[in-house]
C-alpha cells in the first residue's frame, strides 16, 4: 500500500470515529428526559376512567416529570389498573396516602398522570 493510501484510510477512519462520537453525544443530549442509567420503580393505581391516557404518557409530581405510564389494563368493569414507571430517586417524595389524577396538558390535550404528594406525616412508598 502506498503512503498516500494509508493517509487517506487514516483520515477516513478518524472522520468516521469523530462522526460516530458526535452522533452518540447528540443522542444522549436529546434523550436527557430519561437517563438510560436511571432505575425504575413500578407503582400500580386503580381508577374508574382512564380518560384518554396513553402508554408512555408523563407522570408528574408537583410539575416535575418523574416517570411514565407503562401499562393500562381492565381489572373490572369499572376499574382500570395503571402501571406507573417512576424514576427510583423520586420515591422518597411520594407518600403512601398520595393520590393520582389524570390531567390535560398543552393545546393538543395530551393526557398525563399527576401525583399529589400526600401528607408529610405519612410514610413514603417503599420499593418492592
PDB file of C-alpha atoms in Angstrom:
ATOM      1  CA  UNK A   1       0.000   0.000   0.000  1.00  0.00           C
ATOM      2  CA  UNK A   2       1.289   3.421  -0.875  1.00  0.00           C
ATOM      3  CA  UNK A   3       1.837   6.121   1.692  1.00  0.00           C
ATOM      4  CA  UNK A   4      -0.945   8.306   0.242  1.00  0.00           C
ATOM      5  CA  UNK A   5      -3.460   5.406   0.502  1.00  0.00           C
ATOM      6  CA  UNK A   6      -2.508   4.848   4.148  1.00  0.00           C
ATOM      7  CA  UNK A   7      -3.011   8.552   4.873  1.00  0.00           C
ATOM      8  CA  UNK A   8      -6.423   8.506   3.171  1.00  0.00           C
ATOM      9  CA  UNK A   9      -7.513   5.439   5.165  1.00  0.00           C
ATOM     10  CA  UNK A  10      -6.303   7.049   8.377  1.00  0.00           C
ATOM     11  CA  UNK A  11      -8.195  10.266   7.592  1.00  0.00           C
ATOM     12  CA  UNK A  12     -11.363   8.343   6.702  1.00  0.00           C
ATOM     13  CA  UNK A  13     -11.141   6.303   9.915  1.00  0.00           C
ATOM     14  CA  UNK A  14     -10.667   9.431  12.009  1.00  0.00           C
ATOM     15  CA  UNK A  15     -13.614  11.118  10.280  1.00  0.00           C
ATOM     16  CA  UNK A  16     -15.914   8.126  10.864  1.00  0.00           C
ATOM     17  CA  UNK A  17     -14.842   7.877  14.515  1.00  0.00           C
ATOM     18  CA  UNK A  18     -15.479  11.580  15.152  1.00  0.00           C
ATOM     19  CA  UNK A  19     -18.847  11.475  13.331  1.00  0.00           C
ATOM     20  CA  UNK A  20     -19.944   8.434  15.328  1.00  0.00           C
ATOM     21  CA  UNK A  21     -18.903  10.097  18.588  1.00  0.00           C
ATOM     22  CA  UNK A  22     -20.895  13.212  17.705  1.00  0.00           C
ATOM     23  CA  UNK A  23     -23.997  11.143  16.904  1.00  0.00           C
ATOM     24  CA  UNK A  24     -23.724   9.353  20.272  1.00  0.00           C
ATOM     25  CA  UNK A  25     -23.288  12.640  22.150  1.00  0.00           C
ATOM     26  CA  UNK A  26     -26.231  14.266  20.331  1.00  0.00           C
ATOM     27  CA  UNK A  27     -28.438  11.254  21.021  1.00  0.00           C
ATOM     28  CA  UNK A  28     -27.607  11.368  24.723  1.00  0.00           C
ATOM     29  CA  UNK A  29     -28.285  15.111  24.850  1.00  0.00           C
ATOM     30  CA  UNK A  30     -31.641  14.726  23.110  1.00  0.00           C
ATOM     31  CA  UNK A  31     -32.704  11.904  25.410  1.00  0.00           C
ATOM     32  CA  UNK A  32     -31.989  13.837  28.612  1.00  0.00           C
ATOM     33  CA  UNK A  33     -35.605  13.381  29.627  1.00  0.00           C
ATOM     34  CA  UNK A  34     -34.857   9.902  30.913  1.00  0.00           C
ATOM     35  CA  UNK A  35     -31.344   8.742  31.546  1.00  0.00           C
ATOM     36  CA  UNK A  36     -30.501   5.223  30.479  1.00  0.00           C
ATOM     37  CA  UNK A  37     -28.834   4.739  33.845  1.00  0.00           C
ATOM     38  CA  UNK A  38     -31.920   5.537  35.973  1.00  0.00           C
ATOM     39  CA  UNK A  39     -33.542   2.553  37.619  1.00  0.00           C
ATOM     40  CA  UNK A  40     -37.330   2.413  37.666  1.00  0.00           C
ATOM     41  CA  UNK A  41     -39.789   1.516  40.372  1.00  0.00           C
ATOM     42  CA  UNK A  42     -43.245   0.358  39.323  1.00  0.00           C
ATOM     43  CA  UNK A  43     -46.386   1.533  41.085  1.00  0.00           C
ATOM     44  CA  UNK A  44     -49.928   0.419  40.387  1.00  0.00           C
ATOM     45  CA  UNK A  45     -53.018   2.544  40.795  1.00  0.00           C
ATOM     46  CA  UNK A  46     -56.661   1.901  40.011  1.00  0.00           C
ATOM     47  CA  UNK A  47     -59.001   4.473  38.514  1.00  0.00           C
ATOM     48  CA  UNK A  48     -62.568   4.420  37.234  1.00  0.00           C
ATOM     49  CA  UNK A  49     -61.789   6.174  33.931  1.00  0.00           C
ATOM     50  CA  UNK A  50     -58.502   6.341  32.015  1.00  0.00           C
ATOM     51  CA  UNK A  51     -59.803   9.470  30.224  1.00  0.00           C
ATOM     52  CA  UNK A  52     -57.759   9.036  27.010  1.00  0.00           C
ATOM     53  CA  UNK A  53     -54.476   8.253  28.759  1.00  0.00           C
ATOM     54  CA  UNK A  54     -51.908   6.516  26.535  1.00  0.00           C
ATOM     55  CA  UNK A  55     -48.877   4.337  27.139  1.00  0.00           C
ATOM     56  CA  UNK A  56     -45.774   6.457  27.561  1.00  0.00           C
ATOM     57  CA  UNK A  57     -47.700   9.434  28.958  1.00  0.00           C
ATOM     58  CA  UNK A  58     -45.816  11.509  31.509  1.00  0.00           C
ATOM     59  CA  UNK A  59     -46.154  11.044  35.259  1.00  0.00           C
ATOM     60  CA  UNK A  60     -45.572  14.279  37.166  1.00  0.00           C
ATOM     61  CA  UNK A  61     -45.075  15.150  40.808  1.00  0.00           C
ATOM     62  CA  UNK A  62     -45.527  18.859  41.552  1.00  0.00           C
ATOM     63  CA  UNK A  63     -44.867  19.685  37.883  1.00  0.00           C
ATOM     64  CA  UNK A  64     -41.676  17.615  37.589  1.00  0.00           C
ATOM     65  CA  UNK A  65     -41.673  14.602  35.295  1.00  0.00           C
ATOM     66  CA  UNK A  66     -40.811  11.606  37.463  1.00  0.00           C
ATOM     67  CA  UNK A  67     -41.777   8.755  35.140  1.00  0.00           C
ATOM     68  CA  UNK A  68     -44.181   7.465  32.525  1.00  0.00           C
ATOM     69  CA  UNK A  69     -47.201   5.218  32.090  1.00  0.00           C
ATOM     70  CA  UNK A  70     -46.043   1.656  31.400  1.00  0.00           C
ATOM     71  CA  UNK A  71     -49.298  -0.310  31.217  1.00  0.00           C
ATOM     72  CA  UNK A  72     -53.081   0.220  31.209  1.00  0.00           C
ATOM     73  CA  UNK A  73     -55.451  -2.708  31.684  1.00  0.00           C
ATOM     74  CA  UNK A  74     -59.000  -3.515  32.757  1.00  0.00           C
ATOM     75  CA  UNK A  75     -59.370  -5.134  36.167  1.00  0.00           C
ATOM     76  CA  UNK A  76     -63.144  -4.974  36.465  1.00  0.00           C
ATOM     77  CA  UNK A  77     -65.894  -3.293  34.529  1.00  0.00           C
ATOM     78  CA  UNK A  78     -65.475  -0.039  36.470  1.00  0.00           C
ATOM     79  CA  UNK A  79     -61.774  -0.296  37.433  1.00  0.00           C
ATOM     80  CA  UNK A  80     -58.697   0.250  35.300  1.00  0.00           C
ATOM     81  CA  UNK A  81     -55.225  -0.574  36.586  1.00  0.00           C
ATOM     82  CA  UNK A  82     -52.478   1.826  35.515  1.00  0.00           C
ATOM     83  CA  UNK A  83     -48.840   0.838  35.982  1.00  0.00           C
ATOM     84  CA  UNK A  84     -46.511   3.784  36.504  1.00  0.00           C
ATOM     85  CA  UNK A  85     -42.768   3.504  35.956  1.00  0.00           C
ATOM     86  CA  UNK A  86     -41.169   6.038  38.302  1.00  0.00           C
ATOM     87  CA  UNK A  87     -37.517   7.010  38.448  1.00  0.00           C
ATOM     88  CA  UNK A  88     -36.246   5.466  41.662  1.00  0.00           C
ATOM     89  CA  UNK A  89     -34.675   8.621  43.076  1.00  0.00           C
ATOM     90  CA  UNK A  90     -38.115  10.262  43.474  1.00  0.00           C
ATOM     91  CA  UNK A  91     -39.735   7.542  45.590  1.00  0.00           C
ATOM     92  CA  UNK A  92     -38.980   9.272  48.911  1.00  0.00           C
ATOM     93  CA  UNK A  93     -41.135  12.244  47.812  1.00  0.00           C
ATOM     94  CA  UNK A  94     -44.221  10.127  47.212  1.00  0.00           C
ATOM     95  CA  UNK A  95     -46.225   9.144  50.292  1.00  0.00           C
ATOM     96  CA  UNK A  96     -48.420   6.119  50.858  1.00  0.00           C
ATOM     97  CA  UNK A  97     -51.505   8.330  51.068  1.00  0.00           C
ATOM     98  CA  UNK A  98     -50.714  10.082  47.764  1.00  0.00           C
ATOM     99  CA  UNK A  99     -53.484  10.441  45.203  1.00  0.00           C
ATOM    100  CA  UNK A 100     -53.349  10.458  41.413  1.00  0.00           C
ATOM    101  CA  UNK A 101     -55.357  12.374  38.835  1.00  0.00           C
ATOM    102  CA  UNK A 102     -55.369  12.282  35.057  1.00  0.00           C
ATOM    103  CA  UNK A 103     -54.901  15.788  33.688  1.00  0.00           C
ATOM    104  CA  UNK A 104     -54.611  17.506  30.333  1.00  0.00           C
ATOM    105  CA  UNK A 105     -51.581  19.482  29.213  1.00  0.00           C
ATOM    106  CA  UNK A 106     -50.927  21.726  26.286  1.00  0.00           C
ATOM    107  CA  UNK A 107     -53.032  22.898  23.382  1.00  0.00           C
ATOM    108  CA  UNK A 108     -53.351  19.440  21.846  1.00  0.00           C
ATOM    109  CA  UNK A 109     -54.819  17.953  25.012  1.00  0.00           C
ATOM    110  CA  UNK A 110     -52.170  15.368  25.831  1.00  0.00           C
ATOM    111  CA  UNK A 111     -53.019  13.449  28.992  1.00  0.00           C
ATOM    112  CA  UNK A 112     -50.647  12.839  31.894  1.00  0.00           C
ATOM    113  CA  UNK A 113     -50.822  11.466  35.425  1.00  0.00           C
ATOM    114  CA  UNK A 114     -50.360  13.930  38.287  1.00  0.00           C
ATOM    115  CA  UNK A 115     -49.331  12.566  41.678  1.00  0.00           C
ATOM    116  CA  UNK A 116     -50.361  14.621  44.680  1.00  0.00           C
ATOM    117  CA  UNK A 117     -47.740  14.197  47.379  1.00  0.00           C
ATOM    118  CA  UNK A 118     -49.898  13.217  50.336  1.00  0.00           C
ATOM    119  CA  UNK A 119     -49.350  14.271  53.932  1.00  0.00           C
ATOM    120  CA  UNK A 120     -45.898  14.827  55.378  1.00  0.00           C
ATOM    121  CA  UNK A 121     -46.508  12.528  58.347  1.00  0.00           C
ATOM    122  CA  UNK A 122     -47.418   9.540  56.135  1.00  0.00           C
ATOM    123  CA  UNK A 123     -44.598   7.107  55.351  1.00  0.00           C
ATOM    124  CA  UNK A 124     -43.066   7.254  51.902  1.00  0.00           C
ATOM    125  CA  UNK A 125     -43.615   4.470  49.417  1.00  0.00           C
ATOM    126  CA  UNK A 126     -41.313   1.519  49.665  1.00  0.00           C
ATOM    127  CA  UNK A 127     -39.569  -0.256  46.858  1.00  0.00           C
ATOM    128  CA  UNK A 128     -40.892  -3.782  46.377  1.00  0.00           C
TER     129      UNK A 128
END
